[in-house]
mmCIF file of C-alpha atoms and ligand atoms in Angstrom:
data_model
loop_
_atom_site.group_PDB
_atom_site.id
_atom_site.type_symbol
_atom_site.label_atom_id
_atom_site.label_comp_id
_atom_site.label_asym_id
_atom_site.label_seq_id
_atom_site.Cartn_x
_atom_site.Cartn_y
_atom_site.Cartn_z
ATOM 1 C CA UNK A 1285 -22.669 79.198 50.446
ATOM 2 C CA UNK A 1286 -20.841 76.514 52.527
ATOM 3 C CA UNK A 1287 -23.219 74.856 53.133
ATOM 4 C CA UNK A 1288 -25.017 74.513 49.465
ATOM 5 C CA UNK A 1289 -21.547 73.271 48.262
ATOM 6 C CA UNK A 1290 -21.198 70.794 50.783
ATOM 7 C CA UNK A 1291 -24.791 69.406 50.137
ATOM 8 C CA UNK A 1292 -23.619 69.279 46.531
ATOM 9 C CA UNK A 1293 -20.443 67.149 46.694
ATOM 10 C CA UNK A 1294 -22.225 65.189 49.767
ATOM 11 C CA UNK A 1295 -25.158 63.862 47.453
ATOM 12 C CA UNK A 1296 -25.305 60.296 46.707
ATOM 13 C CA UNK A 1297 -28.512 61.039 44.730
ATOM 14 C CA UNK A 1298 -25.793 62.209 41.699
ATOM 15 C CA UNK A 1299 -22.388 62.259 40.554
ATOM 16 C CA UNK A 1300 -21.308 65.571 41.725
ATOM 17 C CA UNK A 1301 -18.909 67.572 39.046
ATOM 18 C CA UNK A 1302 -15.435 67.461 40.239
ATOM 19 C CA UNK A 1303 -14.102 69.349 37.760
ATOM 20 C CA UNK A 1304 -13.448 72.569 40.006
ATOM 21 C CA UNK A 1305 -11.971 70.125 42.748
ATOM 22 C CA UNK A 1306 -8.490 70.976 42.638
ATOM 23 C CA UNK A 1307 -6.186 67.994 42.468
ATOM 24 C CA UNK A 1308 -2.641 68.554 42.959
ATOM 25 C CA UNK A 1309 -2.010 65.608 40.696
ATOM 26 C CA UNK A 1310 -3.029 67.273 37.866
ATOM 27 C CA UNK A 1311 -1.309 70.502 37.831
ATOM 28 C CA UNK A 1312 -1.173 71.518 34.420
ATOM 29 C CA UNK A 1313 -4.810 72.172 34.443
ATOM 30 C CA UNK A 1314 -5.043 74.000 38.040
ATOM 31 C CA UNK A 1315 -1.999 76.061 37.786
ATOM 32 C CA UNK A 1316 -4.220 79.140 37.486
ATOM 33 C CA UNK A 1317 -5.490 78.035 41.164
ATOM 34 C CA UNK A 1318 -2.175 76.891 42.894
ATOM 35 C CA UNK A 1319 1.899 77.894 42.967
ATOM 36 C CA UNK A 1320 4.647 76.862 44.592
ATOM 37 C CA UNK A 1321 5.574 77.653 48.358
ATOM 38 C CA UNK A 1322 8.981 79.723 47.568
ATOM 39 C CA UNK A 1323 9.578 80.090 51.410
ATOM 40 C CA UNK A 1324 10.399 76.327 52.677
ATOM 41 C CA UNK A 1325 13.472 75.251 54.298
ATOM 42 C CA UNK A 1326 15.687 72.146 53.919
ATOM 43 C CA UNK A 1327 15.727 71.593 57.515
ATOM 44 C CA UNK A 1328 18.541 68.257 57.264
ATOM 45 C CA UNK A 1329 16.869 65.676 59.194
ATOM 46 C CA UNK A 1330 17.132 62.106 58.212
ATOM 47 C CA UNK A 1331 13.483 61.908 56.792
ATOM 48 C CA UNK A 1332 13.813 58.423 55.576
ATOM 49 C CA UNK A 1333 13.716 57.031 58.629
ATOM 50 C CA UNK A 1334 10.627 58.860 60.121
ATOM 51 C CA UNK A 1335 8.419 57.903 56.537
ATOM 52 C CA UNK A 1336 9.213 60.622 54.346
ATOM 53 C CA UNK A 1337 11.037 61.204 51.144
ATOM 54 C CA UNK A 1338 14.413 63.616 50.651
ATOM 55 C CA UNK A 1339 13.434 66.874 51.673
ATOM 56 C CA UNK A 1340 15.112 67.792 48.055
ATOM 57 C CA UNK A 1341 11.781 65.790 46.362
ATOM 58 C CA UNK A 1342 9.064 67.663 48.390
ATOM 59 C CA UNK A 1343 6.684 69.759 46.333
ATOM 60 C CA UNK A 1344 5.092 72.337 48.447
ATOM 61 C CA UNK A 1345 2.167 74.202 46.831
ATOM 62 C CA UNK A 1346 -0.004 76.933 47.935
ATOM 63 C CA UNK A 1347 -3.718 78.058 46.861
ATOM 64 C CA UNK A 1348 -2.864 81.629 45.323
ATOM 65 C CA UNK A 1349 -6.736 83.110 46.580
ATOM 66 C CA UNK A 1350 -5.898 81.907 49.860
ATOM 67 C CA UNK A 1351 -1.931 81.071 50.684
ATOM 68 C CA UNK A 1352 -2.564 80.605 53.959
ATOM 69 C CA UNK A 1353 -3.377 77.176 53.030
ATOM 70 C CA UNK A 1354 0.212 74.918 52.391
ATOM 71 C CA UNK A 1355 -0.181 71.900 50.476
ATOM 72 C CA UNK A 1356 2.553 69.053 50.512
ATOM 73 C CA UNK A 1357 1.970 66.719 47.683
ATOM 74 C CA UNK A 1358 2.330 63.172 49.431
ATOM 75 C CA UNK A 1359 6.101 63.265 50.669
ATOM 76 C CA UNK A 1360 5.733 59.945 52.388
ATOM 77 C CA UNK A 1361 7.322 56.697 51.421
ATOM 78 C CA UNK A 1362 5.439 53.872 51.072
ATOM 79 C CA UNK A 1363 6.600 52.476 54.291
ATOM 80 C CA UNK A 1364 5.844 55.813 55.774
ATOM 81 C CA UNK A 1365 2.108 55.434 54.659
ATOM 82 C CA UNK A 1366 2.387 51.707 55.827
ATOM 83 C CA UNK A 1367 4.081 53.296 59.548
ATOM 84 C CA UNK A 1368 1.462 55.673 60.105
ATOM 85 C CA UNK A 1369 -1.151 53.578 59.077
ATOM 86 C CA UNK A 1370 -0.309 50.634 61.517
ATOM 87 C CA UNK A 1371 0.278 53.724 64.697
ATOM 88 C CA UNK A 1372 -3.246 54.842 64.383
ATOM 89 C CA UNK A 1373 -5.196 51.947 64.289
ATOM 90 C CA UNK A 1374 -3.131 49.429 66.222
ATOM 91 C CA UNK A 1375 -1.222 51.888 68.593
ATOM 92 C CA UNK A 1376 -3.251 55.666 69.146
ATOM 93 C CA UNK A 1377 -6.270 53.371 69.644
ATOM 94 C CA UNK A 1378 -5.320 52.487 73.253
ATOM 95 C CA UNK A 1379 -6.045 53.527 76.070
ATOM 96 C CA UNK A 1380 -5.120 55.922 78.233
ATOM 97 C CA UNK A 1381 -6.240 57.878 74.514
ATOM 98 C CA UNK A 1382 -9.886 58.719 74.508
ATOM 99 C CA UNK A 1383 -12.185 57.075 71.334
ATOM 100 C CA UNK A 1384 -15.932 57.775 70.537
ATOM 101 C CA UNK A 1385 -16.254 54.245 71.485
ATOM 102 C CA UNK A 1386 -15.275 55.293 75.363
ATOM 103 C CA UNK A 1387 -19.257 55.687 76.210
ATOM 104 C CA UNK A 1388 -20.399 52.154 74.774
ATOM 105 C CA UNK A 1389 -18.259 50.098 77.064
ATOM 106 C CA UNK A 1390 -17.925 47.807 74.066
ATOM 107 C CA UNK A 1391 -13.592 47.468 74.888
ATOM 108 C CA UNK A 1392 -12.723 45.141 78.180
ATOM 109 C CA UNK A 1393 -9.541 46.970 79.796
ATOM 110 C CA UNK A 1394 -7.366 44.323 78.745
ATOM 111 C CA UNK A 1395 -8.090 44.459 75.321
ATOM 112 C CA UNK A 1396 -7.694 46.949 72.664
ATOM 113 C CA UNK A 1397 -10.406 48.590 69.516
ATOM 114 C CA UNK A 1398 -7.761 46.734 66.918
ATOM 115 C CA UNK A 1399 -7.205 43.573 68.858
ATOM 116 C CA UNK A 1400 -10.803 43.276 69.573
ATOM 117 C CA UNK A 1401 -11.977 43.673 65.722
ATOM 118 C CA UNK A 1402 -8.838 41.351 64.257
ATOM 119 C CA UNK A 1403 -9.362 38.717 66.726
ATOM 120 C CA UNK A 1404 -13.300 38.330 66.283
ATOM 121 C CA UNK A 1405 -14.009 40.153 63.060
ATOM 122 C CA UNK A 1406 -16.030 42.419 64.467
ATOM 123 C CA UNK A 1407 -16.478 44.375 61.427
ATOM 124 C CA UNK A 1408 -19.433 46.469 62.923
ATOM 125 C CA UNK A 1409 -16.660 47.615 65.692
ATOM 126 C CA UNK A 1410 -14.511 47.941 63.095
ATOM 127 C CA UNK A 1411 -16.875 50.595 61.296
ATOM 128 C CA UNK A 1412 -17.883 52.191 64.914
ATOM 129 C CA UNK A 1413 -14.129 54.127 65.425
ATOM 130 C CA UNK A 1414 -14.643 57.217 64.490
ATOM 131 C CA UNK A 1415 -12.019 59.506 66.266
ATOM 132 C CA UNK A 1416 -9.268 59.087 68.906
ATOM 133 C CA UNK A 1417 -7.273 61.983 70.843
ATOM 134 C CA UNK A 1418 -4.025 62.425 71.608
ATOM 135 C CA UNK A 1419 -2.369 64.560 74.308
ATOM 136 C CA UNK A 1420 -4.603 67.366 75.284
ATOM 137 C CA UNK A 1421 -8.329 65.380 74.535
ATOM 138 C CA UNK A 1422 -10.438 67.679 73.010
ATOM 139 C CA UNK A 1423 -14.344 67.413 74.830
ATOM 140 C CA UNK A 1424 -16.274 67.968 71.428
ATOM 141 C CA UNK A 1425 -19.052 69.118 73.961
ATOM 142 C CA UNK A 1426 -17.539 71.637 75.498
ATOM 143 C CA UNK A 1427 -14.702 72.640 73.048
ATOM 144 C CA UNK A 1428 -12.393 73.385 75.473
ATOM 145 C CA UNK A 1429 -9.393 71.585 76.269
ATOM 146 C CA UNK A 1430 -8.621 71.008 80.266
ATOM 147 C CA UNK A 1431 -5.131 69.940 82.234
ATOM 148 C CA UNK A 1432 -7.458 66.839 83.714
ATOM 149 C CA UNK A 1433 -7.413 65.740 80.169
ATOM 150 C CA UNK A 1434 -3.710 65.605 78.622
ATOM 151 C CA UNK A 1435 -2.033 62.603 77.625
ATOM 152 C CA UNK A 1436 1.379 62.158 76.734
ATOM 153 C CA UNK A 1437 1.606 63.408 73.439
ATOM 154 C CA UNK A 1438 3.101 60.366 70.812
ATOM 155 C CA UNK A 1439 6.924 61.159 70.342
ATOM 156 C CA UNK A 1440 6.880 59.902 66.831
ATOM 157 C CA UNK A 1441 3.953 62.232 65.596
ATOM 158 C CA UNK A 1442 5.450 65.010 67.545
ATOM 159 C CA UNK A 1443 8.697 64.605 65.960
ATOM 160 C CA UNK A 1444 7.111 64.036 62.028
ATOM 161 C CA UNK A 1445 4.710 67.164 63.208
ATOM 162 C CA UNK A 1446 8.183 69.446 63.957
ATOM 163 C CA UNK A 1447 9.908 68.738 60.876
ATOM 164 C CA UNK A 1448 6.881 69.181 58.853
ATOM 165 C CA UNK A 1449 6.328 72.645 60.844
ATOM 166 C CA UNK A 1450 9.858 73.931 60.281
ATOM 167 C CA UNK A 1451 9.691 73.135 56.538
ATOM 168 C CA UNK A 1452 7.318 75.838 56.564
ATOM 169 C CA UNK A 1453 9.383 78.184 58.591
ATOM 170 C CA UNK A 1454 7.478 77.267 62.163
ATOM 171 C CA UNK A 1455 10.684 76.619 63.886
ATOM 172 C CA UNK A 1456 8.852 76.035 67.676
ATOM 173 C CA UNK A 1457 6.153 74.551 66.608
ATOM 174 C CA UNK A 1458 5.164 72.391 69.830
ATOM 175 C CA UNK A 1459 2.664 69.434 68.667
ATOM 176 C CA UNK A 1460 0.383 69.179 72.158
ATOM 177 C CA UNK A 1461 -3.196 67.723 71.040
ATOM 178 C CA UNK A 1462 -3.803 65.899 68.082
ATOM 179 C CA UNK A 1463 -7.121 64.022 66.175
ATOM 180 C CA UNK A 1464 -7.036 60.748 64.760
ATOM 181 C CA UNK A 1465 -10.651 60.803 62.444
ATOM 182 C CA UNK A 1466 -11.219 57.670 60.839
ATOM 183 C CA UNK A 1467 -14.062 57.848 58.211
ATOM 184 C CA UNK A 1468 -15.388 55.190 55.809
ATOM 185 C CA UNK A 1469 -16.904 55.956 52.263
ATOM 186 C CA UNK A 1470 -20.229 57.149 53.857
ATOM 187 C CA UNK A 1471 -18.339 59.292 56.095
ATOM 188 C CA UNK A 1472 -18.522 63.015 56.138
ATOM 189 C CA UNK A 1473 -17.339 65.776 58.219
ATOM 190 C CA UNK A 1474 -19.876 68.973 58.735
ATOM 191 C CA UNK A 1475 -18.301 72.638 58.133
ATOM 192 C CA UNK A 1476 -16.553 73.973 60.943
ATOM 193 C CA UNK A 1477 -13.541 75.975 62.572
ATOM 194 C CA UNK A 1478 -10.700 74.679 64.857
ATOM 195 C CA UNK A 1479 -10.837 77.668 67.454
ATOM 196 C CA UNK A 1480 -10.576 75.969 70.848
ATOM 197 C CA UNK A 1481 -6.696 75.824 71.429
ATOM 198 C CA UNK A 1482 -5.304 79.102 72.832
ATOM 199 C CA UNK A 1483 -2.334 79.322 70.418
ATOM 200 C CA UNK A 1484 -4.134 80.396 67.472
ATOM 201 C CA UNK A 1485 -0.977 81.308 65.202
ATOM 202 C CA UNK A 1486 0.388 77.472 64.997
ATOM 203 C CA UNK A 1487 -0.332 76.054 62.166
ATOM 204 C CA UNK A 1488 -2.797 73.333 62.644
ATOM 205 C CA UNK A 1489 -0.801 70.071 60.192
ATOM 206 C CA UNK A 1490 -3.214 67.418 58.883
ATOM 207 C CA UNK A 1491 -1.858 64.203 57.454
ATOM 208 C CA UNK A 1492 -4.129 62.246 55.709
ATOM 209 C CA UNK A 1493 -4.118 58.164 54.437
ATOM 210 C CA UNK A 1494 -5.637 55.490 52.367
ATOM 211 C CA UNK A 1495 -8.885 56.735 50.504
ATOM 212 C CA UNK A 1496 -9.373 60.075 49.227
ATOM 213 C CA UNK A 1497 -11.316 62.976 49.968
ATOM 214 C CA UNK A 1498 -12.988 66.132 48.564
ATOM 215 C CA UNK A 1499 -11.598 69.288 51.404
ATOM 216 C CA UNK A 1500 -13.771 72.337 51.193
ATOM 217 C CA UNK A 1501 -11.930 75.581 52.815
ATOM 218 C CA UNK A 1502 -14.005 78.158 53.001
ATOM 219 C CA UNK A 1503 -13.707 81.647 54.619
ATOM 220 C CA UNK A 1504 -14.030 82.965 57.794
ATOM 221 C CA UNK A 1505 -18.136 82.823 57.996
ATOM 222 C CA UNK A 1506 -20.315 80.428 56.155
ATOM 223 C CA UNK A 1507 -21.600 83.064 53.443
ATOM 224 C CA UNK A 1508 -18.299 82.440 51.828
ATOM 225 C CA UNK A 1509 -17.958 80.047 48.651
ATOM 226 C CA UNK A 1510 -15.516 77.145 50.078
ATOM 227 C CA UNK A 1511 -12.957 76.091 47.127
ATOM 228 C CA UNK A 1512 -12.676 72.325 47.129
ATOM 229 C CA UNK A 1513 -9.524 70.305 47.175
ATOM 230 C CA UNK A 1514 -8.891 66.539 46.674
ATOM 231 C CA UNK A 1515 -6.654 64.807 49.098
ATOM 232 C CA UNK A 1516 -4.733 62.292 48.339
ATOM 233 C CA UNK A 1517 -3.374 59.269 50.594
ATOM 234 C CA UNK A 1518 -0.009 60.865 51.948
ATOM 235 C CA UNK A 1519 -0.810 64.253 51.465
ATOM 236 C CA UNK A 1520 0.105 66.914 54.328
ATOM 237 C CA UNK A 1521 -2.068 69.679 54.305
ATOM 238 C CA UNK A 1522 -1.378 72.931 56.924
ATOM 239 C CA UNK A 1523 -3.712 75.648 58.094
ATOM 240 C CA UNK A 1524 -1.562 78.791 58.745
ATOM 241 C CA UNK A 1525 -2.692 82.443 59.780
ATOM 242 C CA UNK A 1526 -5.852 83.524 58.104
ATOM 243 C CA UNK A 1527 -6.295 80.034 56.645
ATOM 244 C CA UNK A 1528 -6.001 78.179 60.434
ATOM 245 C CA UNK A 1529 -9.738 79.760 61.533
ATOM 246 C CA UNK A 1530 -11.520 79.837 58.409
ATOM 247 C CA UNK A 1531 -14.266 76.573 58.211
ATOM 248 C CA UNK A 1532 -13.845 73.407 56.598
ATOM 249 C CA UNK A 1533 -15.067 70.013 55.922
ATOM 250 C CA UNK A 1534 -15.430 66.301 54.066
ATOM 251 C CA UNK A 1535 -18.460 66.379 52.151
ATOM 252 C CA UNK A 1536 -17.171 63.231 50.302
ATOM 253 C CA UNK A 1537 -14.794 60.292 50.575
ATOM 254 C CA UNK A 1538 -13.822 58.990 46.912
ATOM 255 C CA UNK A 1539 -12.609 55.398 46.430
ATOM 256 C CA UNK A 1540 -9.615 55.771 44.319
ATOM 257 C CA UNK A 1541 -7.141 52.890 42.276
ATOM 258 C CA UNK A 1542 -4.269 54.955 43.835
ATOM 259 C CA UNK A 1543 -2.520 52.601 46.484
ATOM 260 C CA UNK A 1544 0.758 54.085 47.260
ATOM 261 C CA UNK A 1545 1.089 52.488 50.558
ATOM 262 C CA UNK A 1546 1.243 49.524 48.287
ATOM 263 C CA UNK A 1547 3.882 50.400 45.726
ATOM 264 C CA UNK A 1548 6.661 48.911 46.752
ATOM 265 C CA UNK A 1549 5.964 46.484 49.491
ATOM 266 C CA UNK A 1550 8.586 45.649 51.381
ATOM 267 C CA UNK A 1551 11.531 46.434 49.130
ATOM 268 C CA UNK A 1552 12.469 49.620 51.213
ATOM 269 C CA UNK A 1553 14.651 46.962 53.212
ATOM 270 C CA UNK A 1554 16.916 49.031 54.166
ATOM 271 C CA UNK A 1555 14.625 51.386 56.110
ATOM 272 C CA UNK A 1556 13.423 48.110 58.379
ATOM 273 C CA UNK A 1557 16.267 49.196 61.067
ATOM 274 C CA UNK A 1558 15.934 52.788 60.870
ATOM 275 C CA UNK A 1559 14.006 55.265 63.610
ATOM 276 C CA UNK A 1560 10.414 54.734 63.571
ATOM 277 C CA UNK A 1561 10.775 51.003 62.003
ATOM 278 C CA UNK A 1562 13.865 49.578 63.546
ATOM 279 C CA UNK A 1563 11.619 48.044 66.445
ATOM 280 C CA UNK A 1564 8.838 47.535 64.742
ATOM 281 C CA UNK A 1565 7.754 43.792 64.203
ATOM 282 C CA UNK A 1566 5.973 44.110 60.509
ATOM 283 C CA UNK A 1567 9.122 45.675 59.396
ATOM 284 C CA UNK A 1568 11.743 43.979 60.918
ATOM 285 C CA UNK A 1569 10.178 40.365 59.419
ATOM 286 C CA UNK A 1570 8.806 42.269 56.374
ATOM 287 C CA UNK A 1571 5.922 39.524 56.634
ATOM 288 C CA UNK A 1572 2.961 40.915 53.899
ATOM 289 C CA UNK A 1573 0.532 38.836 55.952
ATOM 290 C CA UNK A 1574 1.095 40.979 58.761
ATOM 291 C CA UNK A 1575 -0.088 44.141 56.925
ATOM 292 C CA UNK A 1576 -2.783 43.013 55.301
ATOM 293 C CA UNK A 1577 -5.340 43.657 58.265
ATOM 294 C CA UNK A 1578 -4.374 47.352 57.835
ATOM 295 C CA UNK A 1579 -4.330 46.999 54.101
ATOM 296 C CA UNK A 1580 -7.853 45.771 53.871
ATOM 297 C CA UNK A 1581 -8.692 48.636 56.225
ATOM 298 C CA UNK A 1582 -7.393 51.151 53.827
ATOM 299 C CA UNK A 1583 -8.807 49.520 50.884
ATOM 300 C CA UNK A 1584 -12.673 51.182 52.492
ATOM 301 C CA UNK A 1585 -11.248 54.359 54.325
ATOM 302 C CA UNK A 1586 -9.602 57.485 55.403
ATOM 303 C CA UNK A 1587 -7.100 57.765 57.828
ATOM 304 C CA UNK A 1588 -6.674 61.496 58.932
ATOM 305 C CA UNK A 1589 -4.102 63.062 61.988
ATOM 306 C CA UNK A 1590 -4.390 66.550 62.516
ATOM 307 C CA UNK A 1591 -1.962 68.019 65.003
ATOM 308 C CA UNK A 1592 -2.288 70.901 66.850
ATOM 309 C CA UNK A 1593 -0.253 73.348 69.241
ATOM 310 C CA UNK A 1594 -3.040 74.440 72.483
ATOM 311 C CA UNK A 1595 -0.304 76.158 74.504
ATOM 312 C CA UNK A 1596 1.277 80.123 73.849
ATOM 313 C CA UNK A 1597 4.787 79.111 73.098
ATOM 314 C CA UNK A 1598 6.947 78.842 76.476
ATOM 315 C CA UNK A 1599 4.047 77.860 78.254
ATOM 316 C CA UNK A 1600 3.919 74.179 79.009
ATOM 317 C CA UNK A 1601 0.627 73.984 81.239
ATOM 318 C CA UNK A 1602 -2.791 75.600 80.734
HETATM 319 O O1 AKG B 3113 -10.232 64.896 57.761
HETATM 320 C C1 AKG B 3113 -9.785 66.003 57.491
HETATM 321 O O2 AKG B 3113 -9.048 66.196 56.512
HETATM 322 C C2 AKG B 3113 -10.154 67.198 58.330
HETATM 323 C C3 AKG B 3113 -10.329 66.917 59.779
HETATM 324 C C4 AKG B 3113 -10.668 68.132 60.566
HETATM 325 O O3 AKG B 3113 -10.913 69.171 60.034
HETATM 326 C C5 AKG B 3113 -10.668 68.107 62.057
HETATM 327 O O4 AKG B 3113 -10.540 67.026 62.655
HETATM 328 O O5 AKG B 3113 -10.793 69.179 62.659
HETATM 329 FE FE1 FE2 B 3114 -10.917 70.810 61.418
#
């Protein structure tokens, strides 16, 4: 059953029906499908300056056939979407982080993926990134995660992950490995379960930018129907309990006219000397030019970091 309905959005041969893909943005009509998440938490932090709107604005939904399954309609600024844009391709892309590229040998050690494709637009290594790791590196091979292979995990994303996570009521959430997946409007991701990391009842927190996607969760074997959900630039989505081992998958990237990483430009002033921006050169000299690089790349793709915890709480080595 998974797999016939991702073959069905997948096809390029016809425009699937999207009219059972629940979109968040249009509540009125899937209200029968998705309520609010009654048990969050105004947690206080200063969200502004880490990308996200006043906790007070968040709208936190959950599918009512499967609640497990927490969706948090886009609570980043624009700036925010513009932040995390600019850290995954121009900062998680370096080494000592681990790309699909590694095995090529395409990347001299004293340059960088980003640096490499801006400086000679090299838009075929451009197209080539795939994924990076952070922290623990997850060997897609094996699918186990090994002490030889840790990284320090990126304080920014770990902080952003925490707040996120105690939102939701995971106060000790500890972010430890994450995935950066970087897919293009060809792109797809096949059905499958995140079941490697020891700590099974964190919630696994997937942020998501720039072109949207069609998310099929399914159940906990294949022979169940996957409902399909469209994912917005922005959006947080979180796996908890039953939901964080059932499968999933991109069957489809959609191009969409929905830009909010461009609404309002620079105009968030303000924000330029705040946490995450203040030392940040495209803020601080709020120069467009700068951004449009990143822009452009969002303009064709899909930005998504999902953030796990590998490690039984307390325990800080495998
Ligand atoms: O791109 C997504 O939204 C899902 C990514 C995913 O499931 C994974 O990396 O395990
Ligand atoms: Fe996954």
């Amino acid at each position: 059953m998974f797999k016939d309905s991702f073959k069905y959005y997948k096809t390029k041969a016809s425009v699937p029906d999207l009219s059972d893909v629940i979109d968040i943005y249009d509540l009125n009509k899937f209200d029968y499908k998705v309520q609010l998440f009654k048990k969050s938490r105004n947690i206080g932090a200063n969200n502004e300056c880490i990308g996200l709107i006043p906790f007070e604005n968040w709208e936190i939904y959950e599918l009512k056939e499967k609640p497990d399954l927490i969706y948090i309609k886009t609570p980043f600024t624009s700036f925010g979407q513009r932040y995390w844009t600019i850290q995954c391709l121009e900062n998680y892309t370096k080494k000592p982080n681990k790309l699909n590229l590694d095995p090529f040998n395409e990347i001299p050690s004293n340059e960088s993926w980003w640096e490499m494709c801006q400086k000679y637009k090299n838009f075929q290594l451009l197209k080539k990134l795939r994924w990076a790791t952070l922290g623990y590196h997850h060997n897609w091979d094996t699918k186990v995660y090994t002490e030889d292979f840790r990284n320090e995990f990126p304080s920014d994303l770990g902080l952003l992950s925490k707040i996120v996570a105690k939102a939701i009521g995971y106060d000790y959430f500890e972010p430890q490995a994450a995935i950066v997946n970087f897919y293009h409007l060809d792109s797809t991701l096949s059905g499958h379960t995140d079941h490697s990391e020891i700590n099974l009842e964190a919630p696994l927190i997937s942020f998501s930018f720039g072109q949207s996607a069609i998310f099929l969760l399914g159940g906990k074997t294949l022979e169940e129907k996957p409902t399909p959900l469209l994912i917005h630039s922005g959006d947080i989505i979180i796996m908890t309990k039953e939901a964080r081992l059932c499968y999933h998958g991109i069957p489809r990237i959609l191009k969409t006219d929905n830009t909010p990483w461009n609404t309002n430009n620079f105009s968030e002033e303000k924000l330029a000397n705040c946490g995450i921006f203040s030392d940040h050169a495209i803020f601080k000299s709020q120069n467009e030019e700068l951004w449009k690089p990143f822009g452009q790349y969002l303009n064709n793709s899909r930005i998504n970091m999902n953030v796990r915890q590998v490690l039984p709480s307390g325990q800080s080595s495998l």
